[in-house]
PDB file of N, CA and C in Angstrom:
ATOM      1  N   UNK A   1     -34.967  59.417  -0.087  1.00  0.00           N
ATOM      2  CA  UNK A   1     -33.863  59.813  -0.847  1.00  0.00           C
ATOM      3  C   UNK A   1     -33.020  58.464  -1.122  1.00  0.00           C
ATOM      4  N   UNK A   2     -32.402  58.334  -2.308  1.00  0.00           N
ATOM      5  CA  UNK A   2     -31.616  57.193  -2.609  1.00  0.00           C
ATOM      6  C   UNK A   2     -30.226  57.334  -1.904  1.00  0.00           C
ATOM      7  N   UNK A   3     -29.546  56.206  -1.874  1.00  0.00           N
ATOM      8  CA  UNK A   3     -28.349  56.184  -1.033  1.00  0.00           C
ATOM      9  C   UNK A   3     -27.262  57.093  -1.695  1.00  0.00           C
ATOM     10  N   UNK A   4     -27.278  57.374  -2.971  1.00  0.00           N
ATOM     11  CA  UNK A   4     -26.456  58.264  -3.595  1.00  0.00           C
ATOM     12  C   UNK A   4     -26.723  59.727  -3.095  1.00  0.00           C
ATOM     13  N   UNK A   5     -27.970  60.040  -3.042  1.00  0.00           N
ATOM     14  CA  UNK A   5     -28.392  61.346  -2.613  1.00  0.00           C
ATOM     15  C   UNK A   5     -28.157  61.555  -1.106  1.00  0.00           C
ATOM     16  N   UNK A   6     -28.258  60.565  -0.361  1.00  0.00           N
ATOM     17  CA  UNK A   6     -27.899  60.711   1.138  1.00  0.00           C
ATOM     18  C   UNK A   6     -26.415  60.721   1.296  1.00  0.00           C
ATOM     19  N   UNK A   7     -25.557  60.060   0.520  1.00  0.00           N
ATOM     20  CA  UNK A   7     -24.204  60.182   0.688  1.00  0.00           C
ATOM     21  C   UNK A   7     -23.690  61.496   0.214  1.00  0.00           C
ATOM     22  N   UNK A   8     -24.301  62.235  -0.737  1.00  0.00           N
ATOM     23  CA  UNK A   8     -23.902  63.550  -1.228  1.00  0.00           C
ATOM     24  C   UNK A   8     -24.215  64.465   0.066  1.00  0.00           C
ATOM     25  N   UNK A   9     -25.387  64.470   0.557  1.00  0.00           N
ATOM     26  CA  UNK A   9     -25.753  65.179   1.872  1.00  0.00           C
ATOM     27  C   UNK A   9     -24.795  64.962   2.882  1.00  0.00           C
ATOM     28  N   UNK A  10     -24.394  63.744   3.131  1.00  0.00           N
ATOM     29  CA  UNK A  10     -23.378  63.494   4.352  1.00  0.00           C
ATOM     30  C   UNK A  10     -22.126  64.155   3.979  1.00  0.00           C
ATOM     31  N   UNK A  11     -21.589  63.995   2.800  1.00  0.00           N
ATOM     32  CA  UNK A  11     -20.389  64.714   2.540  1.00  0.00           C
ATOM     33  C   UNK A  11     -20.470  66.174   2.480  1.00  0.00           C
ATOM     34  N   UNK A  12     -21.544  66.758   2.220  1.00  0.00           N
ATOM     35  CA  UNK A  12     -21.842  68.145   2.344  1.00  0.00           C
ATOM     36  C   UNK A  12     -22.174  68.670   4.027  1.00  0.00           C
ATOM     37  N   UNK A  13     -21.965  67.612   4.881  1.00  0.00           N
ATOM     38  CA  UNK A  13     -22.071  67.841   6.287  1.00  0.00           C
ATOM     39  C   UNK A  13     -23.487  68.377   6.623  1.00  0.00           C
ATOM     40  N   UNK A  14     -24.432  67.761   5.941  1.00  0.00           N
ATOM     41  CA  UNK A  14     -25.859  68.163   6.069  1.00  0.00           C
ATOM     42  C   UNK A  14     -26.724  67.043   6.848  1.00  0.00           C
ATOM     43  N   UNK A  15     -26.068  65.946   7.067  1.00  0.00           N
ATOM     44  CA  UNK A  15     -26.706  64.935   7.813  1.00  0.00           C
ATOM     45  C   UNK A  15     -26.027  64.758   9.193  1.00  0.00           C
ATOM     46  N   UNK A  16     -26.581  64.537  10.235  1.00  0.00           N
ATOM     47  CA  UNK A  16     -25.890  64.415  11.594  1.00  0.00           C
ATOM     48  C   UNK A  16     -26.008  63.045  12.231  1.00  0.00           C
ATOM     49  N   UNK A  17     -26.966  62.281  11.715  1.00  0.00           N
ATOM     50  CA  UNK A  17     -27.109  60.894  12.287  1.00  0.00           C
ATOM     51  C   UNK A  17     -27.815  59.923  11.406  1.00  0.00           C
ATOM     52  N   UNK A  18     -27.477  58.689  11.452  1.00  0.00           N
ATOM     53  CA  UNK A  18     -28.253  57.678  10.711  1.00  0.00           C
ATOM     54  C   UNK A  18     -28.798  56.620  11.692  1.00  0.00           C
ATOM     55  N   UNK A  19     -30.098  56.307  11.574  1.00  0.00           N
ATOM     56  CA  UNK A  19     -30.813  55.390  12.327  1.00  0.00           C
ATOM     57  C   UNK A  19     -31.339  54.160  11.624  1.00  0.00           C
ATOM     58  N   UNK A  20     -31.344  53.030  12.270  1.00  0.00           N
ATOM     59  CA  UNK A  20     -32.104  51.871  11.614  1.00  0.00           C
ATOM     60  C   UNK A  20     -33.217  51.554  12.715  1.00  0.00           C
ATOM     61  N   UNK A  21     -34.483  51.419  12.060  1.00  0.00           N
ATOM     62  CA  UNK A  21     -35.648  51.230  13.006  1.00  0.00           C
ATOM     63  C   UNK A  21     -36.537  50.290  12.531  1.00  0.00           C
ATOM     64  N   UNK A  22     -37.417  49.707  13.214  1.00  0.00           N
ATOM     65  CA  UNK A  22     -38.401  48.732  12.555  1.00  0.00           C
ATOM     66  C   UNK A  22     -39.260  49.508  11.653  1.00  0.00           C
ATOM     67  N   UNK A  23     -39.824  48.940  10.689  1.00  0.00           N
ATOM     68  CA  UNK A  23     -40.747  49.597   9.675  1.00  0.00           C
ATOM     69  C   UNK A  23     -42.124  49.626  10.265  1.00  0.00           C
ATOM     70  N   UNK A  24     -42.789  50.662  10.130  1.00  0.00           N
ATOM     71  CA  UNK A  24     -44.157  50.846  10.601  1.00  0.00           C
ATOM     72  C   UNK A  24     -45.126  50.204   9.690  1.00  0.00           C
ATOM     73  N   UNK A  25     -44.769  50.110   8.398  1.00  0.00           N
ATOM     74  CA  UNK A  25     -45.621  49.728   7.233  1.00  0.00           C
ATOM     75  C   UNK A  25     -45.556  48.186   7.074  1.00  0.00           C
ATOM     76  N   UNK A  26     -44.313  47.568   7.325  1.00  0.00           N
ATOM     77  CA  UNK A  26     -44.213  46.181   7.027  1.00  0.00           C
ATOM     78  C   UNK A  26     -43.182  45.562   7.895  1.00  0.00           C
ATOM     79  N   UNK A  27     -43.027  44.294   7.916  1.00  0.00           N
ATOM     80  CA  UNK A  27     -42.082  43.654   8.723  1.00  0.00           C
ATOM     81  C   UNK A  27     -40.665  43.869   8.015  1.00  0.00           C
ATOM     82  N   UNK A  28     -39.735  44.215   9.002  1.00  0.00           N
ATOM     83  CA  UNK A  28     -38.337  44.565   8.472  1.00  0.00           C
ATOM     84  C   UNK A  28     -37.739  45.887   9.099  1.00  0.00           C
ATOM     85  N   UNK A  29     -36.895  46.345   8.570  1.00  0.00           N
ATOM     86  CA  UNK A  29     -36.110  47.430   9.139  1.00  0.00           C
ATOM     87  C   UNK A  29     -35.840  48.573   7.980  1.00  0.00           C
ATOM     88  N   UNK A  30     -35.957  49.780   8.490  1.00  0.00           N
ATOM     89  CA  UNK A  30     -35.790  50.844   7.560  1.00  0.00           C
ATOM     90  C   UNK A  30     -34.647  51.721   8.087  1.00  0.00           C
ATOM     91  N   UNK A  31     -33.902  52.673   7.061  1.00  0.00           N
ATOM     92  CA  UNK A  31     -32.825  53.468   7.288  1.00  0.00           C
ATOM     93  C   UNK A  31     -33.337  54.925   7.278  1.00  0.00           C
ATOM     94  N   UNK A  32     -33.072  55.719   8.201  1.00  0.00           N
ATOM     95  CA  UNK A  32     -33.428  57.142   8.251  1.00  0.00           C
ATOM     96  C   UNK A  32     -32.174  57.926   8.689  1.00  0.00           C
ATOM     97  N   UNK A  33     -32.321  59.174   8.051  1.00  0.00           N
ATOM     98  CA  UNK A  33     -31.118  60.146   8.516  1.00  0.00           C
ATOM     99  C   UNK A  33     -31.731  61.362   8.952  1.00  0.00           C
ATOM    100  N   UNK A  34     -31.019  61.975   9.935  1.00  0.00           N
ATOM    101  CA  UNK A  34     -31.486  63.196  10.442  1.00  0.00           C
ATOM    102  C   UNK A  34     -30.739  64.266   9.786  1.00  0.00           C
ATOM    103  N   UNK A  35     -31.309  65.263   9.149  1.00  0.00           N
ATOM    104  CA  UNK A  35     -30.892  66.443   8.594  1.00  0.00           C
ATOM    105  C   UNK A  35     -30.445  67.570   9.650  1.00  0.00           C
ATOM    106  N   UNK A  36     -29.503  68.235   9.253  1.00  0.00           N
ATOM    107  CA  UNK A  36     -29.099  69.433  10.202  1.00  0.00           C
ATOM    108  C   UNK A  36     -30.206  70.328  10.360  1.00  0.00           C
ATOM    109  N   UNK A  37     -31.136  70.483   9.463  1.00  0.00           N
ATOM    110  CA  UNK A  37     -32.377  71.353   9.706  1.00  0.00           C
ATOM    111  C   UNK A  37     -33.374  70.641  10.522  1.00  0.00           C
ATOM    112  N   UNK A  38     -33.280  69.461  10.906  1.00  0.00           N
ATOM    113  CA  UNK A  38     -34.259  68.892  11.939  1.00  0.00           C
ATOM    114  C   UNK A  38     -35.129  67.822  11.187  1.00  0.00           C
ATOM    115  N   UNK A  39     -35.041  67.678   9.951  1.00  0.00           N
ATOM    116  CA  UNK A  39     -35.998  66.780   9.218  1.00  0.00           C
ATOM    117  C   UNK A  39     -35.299  65.381   9.143  1.00  0.00           C
ATOM    118  N   UNK A  40     -36.237  64.446   8.885  1.00  0.00           N
ATOM    119  CA  UNK A  40     -35.848  62.947   8.759  1.00  0.00           C
ATOM    120  C   UNK A  40     -35.979  62.703   7.247  1.00  0.00           C
ATOM    121  N   UNK A  41     -34.978  62.017   6.655  1.00  0.00           N
ATOM    122  CA  UNK A  41     -34.875  61.535   5.432  1.00  0.00           C
ATOM    123  C   UNK A  41     -34.683  60.007   5.355  1.00  0.00           C
ATOM    124  N   UNK A  42     -35.796  59.229   4.708  1.00  0.00           N
ATOM    125  CA  UNK A  42     -35.597  57.854   4.714  1.00  0.00           C
ATOM    126  C   UNK A  42     -34.883  57.417   3.333  1.00  0.00           C
ATOM    127  N   UNK A  43     -34.270  56.329   3.593  1.00  0.00           N
ATOM    128  CA  UNK A  43     -33.497  55.759   2.345  1.00  0.00           C
ATOM    129  C   UNK A  43     -34.649  55.103   1.484  1.00  0.00           C
ATOM    130  N   UNK A  44     -34.606  55.469   0.254  1.00  0.00           N
ATOM    131  CA  UNK A  44     -35.583  55.018  -0.681  1.00  0.00           C
ATOM    132  C   UNK A  44     -34.976  54.474  -1.927  1.00  0.00           C
ATOM    133  N   UNK A  45     -35.726  53.788  -2.813  1.00  0.00           N
ATOM    134  CA  UNK A  45     -35.172  53.323  -3.994  1.00  0.00           C
ATOM    135  C   UNK A  45     -35.318  54.522  -5.115  1.00  0.00           C
ATOM    136  N   UNK A  46     -34.989  54.328  -6.394  1.00  0.00           N
ATOM    137  CA  UNK A  46     -34.909  55.378  -7.320  1.00  0.00           C
ATOM    138  C   UNK A  46     -36.301  55.982  -7.481  1.00  0.00           C
ATOM    139  N   UNK A  47     -37.333  55.228  -7.185  1.00  0.00           N
ATOM    140  CA  UNK A  47     -38.701  55.579  -7.551  1.00  0.00           C
ATOM    141  C   UNK A  47     -39.393  56.233  -6.209  1.00  0.00           C
ATOM    142  N   UNK A  48     -38.483  56.379  -5.163  1.00  0.00           N
ATOM    143  CA  UNK A  48     -39.037  57.138  -4.016  1.00  0.00           C
ATOM    144  C   UNK A  48     -39.698  56.282  -3.068  1.00  0.00           C
ATOM    145  N   UNK A  49     -39.607  55.054  -3.125  1.00  0.00           N
ATOM    146  CA  UNK A  49     -40.322  54.036  -2.243  1.00  0.00           C
ATOM    147  C   UNK A  49     -39.284  53.733  -1.164  1.00  0.00           C
ATOM    148  N   UNK A  50     -39.771  53.828   0.135  1.00  0.00           N
ATOM    149  CA  UNK A  50     -38.993  53.465   1.291  1.00  0.00           C
ATOM    150  C   UNK A  50     -38.393  52.070   1.177  1.00  0.00           C
ATOM    151  N   UNK A  51     -37.076  51.948   1.353  1.00  0.00           N
ATOM    152  CA  UNK A  51     -36.579  50.584   1.319  1.00  0.00           C
ATOM    153  C   UNK A  51     -36.643  49.921   2.648  1.00  0.00           C
ATOM    154  N   UNK A  52     -37.201  48.514   2.712  1.00  0.00           N
ATOM    155  CA  UNK A  52     -37.427  47.836   3.801  1.00  0.00           C
ATOM    156  C   UNK A  52     -36.574  46.598   3.882  1.00  0.00           C
ATOM    157  N   UNK A  53     -35.595  46.433   4.817  1.00  0.00           N
ATOM    158  CA  UNK A  53     -34.665  45.290   4.810  1.00  0.00           C
ATOM    159  C   UNK A  53     -35.200  44.183   5.641  1.00  0.00           C
ATOM    160  N   UNK A  54     -35.006  42.937   5.288  1.00  0.00           N
ATOM    161  CA  UNK A  54     -35.495  41.802   6.016  1.00  0.00           C
ATOM    162  C   UNK A  54     -34.722  41.712   7.397  1.00  0.00           C
ATOM    163  N   UNK A  55     -33.639  42.128   7.527  1.00  0.00           N
ATOM    164  CA  UNK A  55     -32.812  41.792   8.783  1.00  0.00           C
ATOM    165  C   UNK A  55     -32.108  43.009   9.121  1.00  0.00           C
ATOM    166  N   UNK A  56     -31.887  43.357  10.475  1.00  0.00           N
ATOM    167  CA  UNK A  56     -31.162  44.379  10.963  1.00  0.00           C
ATOM    168  C   UNK A  56     -29.734  44.551  10.474  1.00  0.00           C
ATOM    169  N   UNK A  57     -29.094  43.455  10.122  1.00  0.00           N
ATOM    170  CA  UNK A  57     -27.711  43.445   9.747  1.00  0.00           C
ATOM    171  C   UNK A  57     -27.739  44.187   8.432  1.00  0.00           C
ATOM    172  N   UNK A  58     -28.497  43.701   7.478  1.00  0.00           N
ATOM    173  CA  UNK A  58     -28.625  44.312   6.145  1.00  0.00           C
ATOM    174  C   UNK A  58     -28.926  45.774   6.014  1.00  0.00           C
ATOM    175  N   UNK A  59     -29.915  45.987   6.980  1.00  0.00           N
ATOM    176  CA  UNK A  59     -30.225  47.562   7.197  1.00  0.00           C
ATOM    177  C   UNK A  59     -29.000  48.367   7.631  1.00  0.00           C
ATOM    178  N   UNK A  60     -28.303  47.767   8.624  1.00  0.00           N
ATOM    179  CA  UNK A  60     -27.131  48.562   9.180  1.00  0.00           C
ATOM    180  C   UNK A  60     -26.013  48.698   8.238  1.00  0.00           C
ATOM    181  N   UNK A  61     -25.867  47.614   7.422  1.00  0.00           N
ATOM    182  CA  UNK A  61     -24.741  47.805   6.437  1.00  0.00           C
ATOM    183  C   UNK A  61     -25.135  48.871   5.375  1.00  0.00           C
ATOM    184  N   UNK A  62     -26.391  48.962   4.998  1.00  0.00           N
ATOM    185  CA  UNK A  62     -26.896  50.044   4.074  1.00  0.00           C
ATOM    186  C   UNK A  62     -26.650  51.386   4.728  1.00  0.00           C
ATOM    187  N   UNK A  63     -26.882  51.401   6.071  1.00  0.00           N
ATOM    188  CA  UNK A  63     -26.827  52.748   6.661  1.00  0.00           C
ATOM    189  C   UNK A  63     -25.430  53.316   6.750  1.00  0.00           C
ATOM    190  N   UNK A  64     -24.362  52.209   7.016  1.00  0.00           N
ATOM    191  CA  UNK A  64     -22.988  52.583   7.062  1.00  0.00           C
ATOM    192  C   UNK A  64     -22.432  53.053   5.787  1.00  0.00           C
ATOM    193  N   UNK A  65     -22.989  52.530   4.610  1.00  0.00           N
ATOM    194  CA  UNK A  65     -22.646  52.792   3.243  1.00  0.00           C
ATOM    195  C   UNK A  65     -22.808  54.376   2.886  1.00  0.00           C
ATOM    196  N   UNK A  66     -23.749  54.978   3.743  1.00  0.00           N
ATOM    197  CA  UNK A  66     -24.008  56.341   3.425  1.00  0.00           C
ATOM    198  C   UNK A  66     -22.830  57.264   3.919  1.00  0.00           C
ATOM    199  N   UNK A  67     -21.993  56.561   4.818  1.00  0.00           N
ATOM    200  CA  UNK A  67     -20.702  57.411   5.269  1.00  0.00           C
ATOM    201  C   UNK A  67     -20.538  57.471   6.769  1.00  0.00           C
ATOM    202  N   UNK A  68     -21.545  57.290   7.492  1.00  0.00           N
ATOM    203  CA  UNK A  68     -21.437  57.437   8.915  1.00  0.00           C
ATOM    204  C   UNK A  68     -20.457  56.262   9.593  1.00  0.00           C
ATOM    205  N   UNK A  69     -19.766  56.538  10.621  1.00  0.00           N
ATOM    206  CA  UNK A  69     -19.064  55.606  11.301  1.00  0.00           C
ATOM    207  C   UNK A  69     -19.871  54.476  12.305  1.00  0.00           C
ATOM    208  N   UNK A  70     -20.996  55.203  12.694  1.00  0.00           N
ATOM    209  CA  UNK A  70     -21.827  54.374  13.607  1.00  0.00           C
ATOM    210  C   UNK A  70     -23.203  54.659  13.256  1.00  0.00           C
ATOM    211  N   UNK A  71     -24.065  53.748  13.619  1.00  0.00           N
ATOM    212  CA  UNK A  71     -25.553  53.643  13.398  1.00  0.00           C
ATOM    213  C   UNK A  71     -26.331  53.584  14.788  1.00  0.00           C
ATOM    214  N   UNK A  72     -27.416  54.431  14.909  1.00  0.00           N
ATOM    215  CA  UNK A  72     -28.246  54.263  15.978  1.00  0.00           C
ATOM    216  C   UNK A  72     -29.270  53.335  15.680  1.00  0.00           C
ATOM    217  N   UNK A  73     -29.465  52.223  16.541  1.00  0.00           N
ATOM    218  CA  UNK A  73     -30.485  51.268  16.296  1.00  0.00           C
ATOM    219  C   UNK A  73     -31.737  51.570  17.373  1.00  0.00           C
ATOM    220  N   UNK A  74     -32.889  51.836  16.764  1.00  0.00           N
ATOM    221  CA  UNK A  74     -34.083  52.093  17.613  1.00  0.00           C
ATOM    222  C   UNK A  74     -34.853  50.774  17.541  1.00  0.00           C
ATOM    223  N   UNK A  75     -35.588  50.352  18.673  1.00  0.00           N
ATOM    224  CA  UNK A  75     -36.360  49.363  18.534  1.00  0.00           C
ATOM    225  C   UNK A  75     -37.761  49.608  19.215  1.00  0.00           C
TER     226      UNK A  75
END
């Protein structure tokens, strides 16, 4: 889901957590949100491709822009 879509879900109180974790597919970090229904939603670009950030700070900044006050870092 795009950042805008995730922000909308956050404002609807449908997301409970945001996480930054190492990418399984490439070197870098990805942002994922946990939905109230239990699913995980990855931050993607407009074409649905998961965004991978070169460093943890960049990924954390993008995670915070969804609306959360804190980000869980998984390593």
